[in-house]
mmCIF file of C-alpha atoms in Angstrom:
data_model
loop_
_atom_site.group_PDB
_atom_site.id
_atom_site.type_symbol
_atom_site.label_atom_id
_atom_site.label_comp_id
_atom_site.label_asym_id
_atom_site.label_seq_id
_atom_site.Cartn_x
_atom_site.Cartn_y
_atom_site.Cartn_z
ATOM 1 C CA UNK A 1 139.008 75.607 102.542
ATOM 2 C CA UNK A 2 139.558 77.169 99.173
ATOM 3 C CA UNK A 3 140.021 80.518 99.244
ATOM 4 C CA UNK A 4 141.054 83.226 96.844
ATOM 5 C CA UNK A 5 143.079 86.630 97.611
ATOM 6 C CA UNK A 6 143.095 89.489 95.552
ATOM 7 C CA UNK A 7 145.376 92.771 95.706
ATOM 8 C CA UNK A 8 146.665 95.483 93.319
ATOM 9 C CA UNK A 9 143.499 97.803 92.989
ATOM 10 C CA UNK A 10 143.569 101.338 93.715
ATOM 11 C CA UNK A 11 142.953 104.667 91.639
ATOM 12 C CA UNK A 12 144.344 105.090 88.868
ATOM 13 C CA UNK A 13 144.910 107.805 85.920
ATOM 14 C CA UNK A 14 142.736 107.352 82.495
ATOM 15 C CA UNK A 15 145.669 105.526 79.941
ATOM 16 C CA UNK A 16 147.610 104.141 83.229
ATOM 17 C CA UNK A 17 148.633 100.509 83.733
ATOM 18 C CA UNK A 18 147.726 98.513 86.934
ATOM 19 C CA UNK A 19 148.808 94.595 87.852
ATOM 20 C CA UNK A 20 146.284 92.803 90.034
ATOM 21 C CA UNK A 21 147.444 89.699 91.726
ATOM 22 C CA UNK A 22 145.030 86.566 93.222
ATOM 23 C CA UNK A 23 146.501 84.516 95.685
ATOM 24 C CA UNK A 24 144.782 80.940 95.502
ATOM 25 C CA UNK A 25 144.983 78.279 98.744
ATOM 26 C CA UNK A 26 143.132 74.886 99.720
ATOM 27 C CA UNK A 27 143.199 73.150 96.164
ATOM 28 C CA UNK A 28 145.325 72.023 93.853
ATOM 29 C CA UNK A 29 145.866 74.965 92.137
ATOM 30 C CA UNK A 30 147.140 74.142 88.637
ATOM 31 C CA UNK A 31 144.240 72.016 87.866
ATOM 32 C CA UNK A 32 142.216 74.682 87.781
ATOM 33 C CA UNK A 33 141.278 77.033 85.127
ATOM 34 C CA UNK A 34 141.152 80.786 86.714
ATOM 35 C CA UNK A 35 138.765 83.959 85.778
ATOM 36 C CA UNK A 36 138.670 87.202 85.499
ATOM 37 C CA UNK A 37 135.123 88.788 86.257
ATOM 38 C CA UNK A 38 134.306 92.750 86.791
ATOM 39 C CA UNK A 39 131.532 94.314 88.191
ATOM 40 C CA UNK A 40 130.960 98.444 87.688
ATOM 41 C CA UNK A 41 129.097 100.335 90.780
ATOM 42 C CA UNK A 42 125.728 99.472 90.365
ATOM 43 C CA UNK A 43 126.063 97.551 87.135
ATOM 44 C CA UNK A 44 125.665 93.535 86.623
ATOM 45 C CA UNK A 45 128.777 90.846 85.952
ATOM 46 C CA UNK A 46 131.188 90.974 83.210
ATOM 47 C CA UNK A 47 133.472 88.068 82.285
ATOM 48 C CA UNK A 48 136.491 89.511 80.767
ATOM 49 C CA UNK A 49 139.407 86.675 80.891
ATOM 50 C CA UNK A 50 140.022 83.397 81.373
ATOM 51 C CA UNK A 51 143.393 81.239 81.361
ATOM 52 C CA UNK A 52 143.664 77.220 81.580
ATOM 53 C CA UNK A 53 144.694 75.329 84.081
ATOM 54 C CA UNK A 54 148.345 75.211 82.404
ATOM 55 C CA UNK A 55 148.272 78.765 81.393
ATOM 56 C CA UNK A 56 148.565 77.362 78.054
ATOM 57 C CA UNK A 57 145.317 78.769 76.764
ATOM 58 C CA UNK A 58 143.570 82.268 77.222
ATOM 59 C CA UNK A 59 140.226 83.853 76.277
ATOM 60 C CA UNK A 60 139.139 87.400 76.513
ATOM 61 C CA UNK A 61 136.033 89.243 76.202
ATOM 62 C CA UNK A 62 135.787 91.752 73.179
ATOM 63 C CA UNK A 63 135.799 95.042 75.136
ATOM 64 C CA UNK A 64 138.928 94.556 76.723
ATOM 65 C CA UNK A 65 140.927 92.459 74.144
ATOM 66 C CA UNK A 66 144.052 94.190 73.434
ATOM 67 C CA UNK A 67 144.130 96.387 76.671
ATOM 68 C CA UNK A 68 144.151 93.220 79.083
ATOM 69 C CA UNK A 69 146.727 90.080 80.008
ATOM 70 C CA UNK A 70 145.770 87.224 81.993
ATOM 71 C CA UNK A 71 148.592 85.288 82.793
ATOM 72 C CA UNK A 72 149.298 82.676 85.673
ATOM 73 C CA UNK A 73 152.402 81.352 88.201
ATOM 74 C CA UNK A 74 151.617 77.886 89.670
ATOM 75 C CA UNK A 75 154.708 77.625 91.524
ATOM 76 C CA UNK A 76 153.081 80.418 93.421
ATOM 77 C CA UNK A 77 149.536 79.870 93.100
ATOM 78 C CA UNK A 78 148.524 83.403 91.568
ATOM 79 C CA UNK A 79 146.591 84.355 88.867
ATOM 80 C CA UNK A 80 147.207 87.552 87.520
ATOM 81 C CA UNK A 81 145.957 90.375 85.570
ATOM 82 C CA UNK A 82 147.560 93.013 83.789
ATOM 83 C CA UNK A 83 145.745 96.208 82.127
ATOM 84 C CA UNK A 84 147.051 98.723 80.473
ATOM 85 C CA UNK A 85 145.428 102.355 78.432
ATOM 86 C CA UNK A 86 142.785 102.308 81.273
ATOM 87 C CA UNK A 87 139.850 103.722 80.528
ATOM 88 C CA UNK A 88 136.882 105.442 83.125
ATOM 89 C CA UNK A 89 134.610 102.845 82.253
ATOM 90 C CA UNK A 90 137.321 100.137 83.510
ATOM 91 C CA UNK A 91 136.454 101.152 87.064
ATOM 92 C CA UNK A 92 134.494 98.256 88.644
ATOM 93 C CA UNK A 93 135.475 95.896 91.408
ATOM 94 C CA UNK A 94 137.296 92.829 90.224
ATOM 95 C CA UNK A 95 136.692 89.317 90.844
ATOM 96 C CA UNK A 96 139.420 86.828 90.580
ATOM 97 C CA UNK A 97 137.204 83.536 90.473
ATOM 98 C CA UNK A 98 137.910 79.402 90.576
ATOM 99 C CA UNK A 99 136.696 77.399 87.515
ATOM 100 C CA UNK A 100 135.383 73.775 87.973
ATOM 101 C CA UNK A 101 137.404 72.337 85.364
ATOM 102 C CA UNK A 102 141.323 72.528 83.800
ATOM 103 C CA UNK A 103 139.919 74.514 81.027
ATOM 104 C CA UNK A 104 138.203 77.631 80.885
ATOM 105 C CA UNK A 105 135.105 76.836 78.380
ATOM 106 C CA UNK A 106 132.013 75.104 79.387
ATOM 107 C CA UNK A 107 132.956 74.760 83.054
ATOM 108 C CA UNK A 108 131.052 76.822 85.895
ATOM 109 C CA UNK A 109 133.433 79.119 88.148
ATOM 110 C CA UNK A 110 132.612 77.571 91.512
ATOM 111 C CA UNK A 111 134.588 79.935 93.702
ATOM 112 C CA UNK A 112 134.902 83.778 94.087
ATOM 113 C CA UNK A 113 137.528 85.977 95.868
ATOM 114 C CA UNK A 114 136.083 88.789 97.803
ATOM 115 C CA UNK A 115 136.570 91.255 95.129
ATOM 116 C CA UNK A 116 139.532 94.317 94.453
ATOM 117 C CA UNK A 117 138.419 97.792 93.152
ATOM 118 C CA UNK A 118 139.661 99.625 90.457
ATOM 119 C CA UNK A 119 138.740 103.399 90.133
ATOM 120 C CA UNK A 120 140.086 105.037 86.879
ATOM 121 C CA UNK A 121 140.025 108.951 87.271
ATOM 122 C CA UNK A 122 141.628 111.846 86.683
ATOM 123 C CA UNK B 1 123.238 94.871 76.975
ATOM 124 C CA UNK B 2 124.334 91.839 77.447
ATOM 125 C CA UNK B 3 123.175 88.653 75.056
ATOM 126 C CA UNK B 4 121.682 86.880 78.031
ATOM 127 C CA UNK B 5 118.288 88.391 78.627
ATOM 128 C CA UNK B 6 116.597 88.377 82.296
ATOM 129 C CA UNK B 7 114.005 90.461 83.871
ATOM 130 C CA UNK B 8 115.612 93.285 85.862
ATOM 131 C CA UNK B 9 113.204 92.602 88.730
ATOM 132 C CA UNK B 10 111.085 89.598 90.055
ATOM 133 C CA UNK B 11 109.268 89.709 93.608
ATOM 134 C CA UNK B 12 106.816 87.426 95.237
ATOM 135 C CA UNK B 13 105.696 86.711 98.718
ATOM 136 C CA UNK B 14 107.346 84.407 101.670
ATOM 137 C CA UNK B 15 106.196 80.958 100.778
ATOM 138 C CA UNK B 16 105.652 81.056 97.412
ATOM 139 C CA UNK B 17 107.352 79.794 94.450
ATOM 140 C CA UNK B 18 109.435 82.525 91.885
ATOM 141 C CA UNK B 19 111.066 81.910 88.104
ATOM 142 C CA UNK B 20 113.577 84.049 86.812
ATOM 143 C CA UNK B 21 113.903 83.289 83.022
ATOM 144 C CA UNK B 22 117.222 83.860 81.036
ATOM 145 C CA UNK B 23 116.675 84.095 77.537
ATOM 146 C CA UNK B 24 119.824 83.294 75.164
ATOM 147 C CA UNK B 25 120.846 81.940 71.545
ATOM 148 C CA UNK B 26 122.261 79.174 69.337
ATOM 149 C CA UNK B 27 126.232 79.847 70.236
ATOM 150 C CA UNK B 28 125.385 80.135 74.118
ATOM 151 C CA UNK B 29 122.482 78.474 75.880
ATOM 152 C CA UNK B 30 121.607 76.327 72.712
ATOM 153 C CA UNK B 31 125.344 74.413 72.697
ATOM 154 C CA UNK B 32 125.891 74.600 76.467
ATOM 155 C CA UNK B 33 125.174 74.775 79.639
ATOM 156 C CA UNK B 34 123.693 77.379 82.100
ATOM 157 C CA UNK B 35 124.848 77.765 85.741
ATOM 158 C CA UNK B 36 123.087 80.525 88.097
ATOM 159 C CA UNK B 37 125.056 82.712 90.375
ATOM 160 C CA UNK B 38 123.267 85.044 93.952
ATOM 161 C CA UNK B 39 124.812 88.407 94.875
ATOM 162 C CA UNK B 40 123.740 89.988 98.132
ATOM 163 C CA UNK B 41 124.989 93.456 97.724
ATOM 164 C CA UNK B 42 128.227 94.333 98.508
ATOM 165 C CA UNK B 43 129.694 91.049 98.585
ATOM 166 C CA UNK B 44 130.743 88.251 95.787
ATOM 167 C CA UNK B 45 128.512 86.277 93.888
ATOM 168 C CA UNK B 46 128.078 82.692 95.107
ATOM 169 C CA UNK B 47 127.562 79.584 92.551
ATOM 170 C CA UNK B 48 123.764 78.361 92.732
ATOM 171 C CA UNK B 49 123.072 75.997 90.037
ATOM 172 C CA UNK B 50 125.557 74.764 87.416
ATOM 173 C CA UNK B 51 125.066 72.707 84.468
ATOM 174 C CA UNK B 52 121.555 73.744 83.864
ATOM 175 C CA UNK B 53 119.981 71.522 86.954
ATOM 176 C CA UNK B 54 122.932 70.742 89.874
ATOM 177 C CA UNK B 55 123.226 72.219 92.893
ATOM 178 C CA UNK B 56 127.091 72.533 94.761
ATOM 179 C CA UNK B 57 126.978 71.318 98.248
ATOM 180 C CA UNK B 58 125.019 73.429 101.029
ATOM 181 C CA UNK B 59 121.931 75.107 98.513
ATOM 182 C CA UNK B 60 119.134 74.088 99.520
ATOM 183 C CA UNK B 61 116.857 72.117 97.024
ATOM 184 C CA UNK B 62 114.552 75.181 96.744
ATOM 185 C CA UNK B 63 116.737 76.156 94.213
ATOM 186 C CA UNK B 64 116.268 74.936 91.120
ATOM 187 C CA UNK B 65 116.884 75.177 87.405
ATOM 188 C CA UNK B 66 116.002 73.826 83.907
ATOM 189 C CA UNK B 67 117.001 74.374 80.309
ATOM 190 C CA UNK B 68 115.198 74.020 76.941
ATOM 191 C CA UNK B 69 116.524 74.984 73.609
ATOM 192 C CA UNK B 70 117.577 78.763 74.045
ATOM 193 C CA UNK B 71 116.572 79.458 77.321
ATOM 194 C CA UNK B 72 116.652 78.648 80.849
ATOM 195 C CA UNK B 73 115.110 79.244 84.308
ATOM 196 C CA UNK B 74 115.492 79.549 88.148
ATOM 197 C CA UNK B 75 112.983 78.374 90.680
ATOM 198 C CA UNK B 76 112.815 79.295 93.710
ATOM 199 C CA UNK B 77 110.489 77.003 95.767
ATOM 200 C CA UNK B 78 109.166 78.385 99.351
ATOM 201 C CA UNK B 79 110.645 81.722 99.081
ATOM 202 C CA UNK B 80 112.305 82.878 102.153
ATOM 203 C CA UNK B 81 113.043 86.523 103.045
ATOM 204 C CA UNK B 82 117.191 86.162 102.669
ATOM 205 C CA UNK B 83 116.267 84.809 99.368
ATOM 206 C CA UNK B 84 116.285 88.281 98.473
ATOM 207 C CA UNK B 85 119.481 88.847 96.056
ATOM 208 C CA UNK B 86 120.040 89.529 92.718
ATOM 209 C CA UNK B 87 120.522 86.784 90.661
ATOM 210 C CA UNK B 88 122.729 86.078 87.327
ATOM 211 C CA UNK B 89 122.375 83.480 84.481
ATOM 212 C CA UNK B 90 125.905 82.523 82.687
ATOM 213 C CA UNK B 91 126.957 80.255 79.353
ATOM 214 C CA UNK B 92 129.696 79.736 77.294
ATOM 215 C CA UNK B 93 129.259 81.258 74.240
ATOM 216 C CA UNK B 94 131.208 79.317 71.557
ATOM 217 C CA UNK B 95 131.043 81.785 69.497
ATOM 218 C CA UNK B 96 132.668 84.905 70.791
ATOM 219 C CA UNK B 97 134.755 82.122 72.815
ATOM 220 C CA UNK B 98 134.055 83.241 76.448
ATOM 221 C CA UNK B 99 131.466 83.474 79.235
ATOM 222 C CA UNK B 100 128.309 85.546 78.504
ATOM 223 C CA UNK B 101 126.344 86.759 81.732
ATOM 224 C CA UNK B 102 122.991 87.768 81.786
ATOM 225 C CA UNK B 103 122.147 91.164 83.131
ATOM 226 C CA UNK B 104 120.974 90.291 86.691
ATOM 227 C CA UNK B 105 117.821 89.708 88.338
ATOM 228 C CA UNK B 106 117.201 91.852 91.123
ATOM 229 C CA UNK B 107 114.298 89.622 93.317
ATOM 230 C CA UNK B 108 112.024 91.174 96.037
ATOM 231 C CA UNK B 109 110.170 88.751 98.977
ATOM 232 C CA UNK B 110 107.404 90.948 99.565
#
């Protein structure tokens, strides 16, 4: 069964850093492209990073680009995510997600993790 | 406000059949391919439809979707009362060079 695992949320000052971690199991996990997606209370989904299978390629959304580093370890099947000058409007519950392809464009992510929550407040 | 454009809200009663349009652009829906997410609150989304018309193993064939030019739909045939979720269109956008979502389609069996 695939399953994803993610840890590292909590609350957080505005211009802090935080490092969330997704623990991947059940497929091969390399061959897999990995995402990124948050959700704010009450708001709809946001895509804000994806990485390739290899790690050898990322893509970020526009409102976090600059603030945000996806980055991967296949030897230990976890995808990670590092931010950095959070902001309030970061806080939202984050989704570490499985991609249907090696690469990050064009494919569907098939698989979600249950979901880690960020709250960014003084 | 994002570049995918749904309804907010769709309802209809048990039995019937419901579309959720998702409305999009050259760069996104016009080069590629849409795939349809369901969120029951408080948990993660779930894959529905991907690549415009396939469904992933276990959704029922009351679900599902199409694609022409710009813009794409979900239908939901015989509408059941734990169809009620909120629903999400997604692309790439080759363009900005990542995943657009649309902004959610909250749907009501009545």
């Amino acid at each position: 069964e695939v399953q994803l695992l993610e840890s590292g949320g909590g609350l957080v000052q505005p211009g802090g850093s935080l490092r969330l971690s997704c623990v991947a199991s059940g497929f091969t996990f390399s061959s897999y492209a990995m995402h990124w997606v948050r959700q704010a209370p009450g708001k709809g989904l946001e895509w804000i990073s994806g990485i390739s299978g290899t790690g050898g390629s990322t893509y970020y959304a526009d409102s976090v680009k600059g603030r945000i580093t996806i980055s991967r370890d296949n030897s230990k099947n976890t995808l990670y995510l590092r931010m950095s000058s959070l902001r309030v409007e970061y806080s939202a519950v984050y989704y570490c997600a499985k991609g249907l392809a090696a690469t990050p464009q064009y494919y569907a992510v098939d698989v979600w993790g249950q979901g880690t929550t960020v709250t960014v407040s003084s | 406000q994002s570049l995918l454009t749904q309804p907010p809200s769709a309802s209809e009663t048990p039995g019937q059949r419901v579309t959720i349009s998702c409305s999009g652009s050259s760069p996104n829906i016009g080069s590629n391919t849409v795939n349809w997410y369901q969120q029951f609150p408080g948990t993660a989304p779930k894959l529905l439809i991907y690549n415009n018309n396939q469904r992933p193993s276990g959704v029922p064939d009351r679900f599902s979707g199409s694609k022409s030019g710009t813009s794409a739909s979900l239908a939901i045939s015989g509408l059941q009362s734990e169809d009620e979720a909120d629903y999400y269109c997604a692309a790439w956008d080759d363009s900005l060079k990542g995943w657009l979502f649309g902004g959610g389609t909250m749907l009501t069996v009545l």
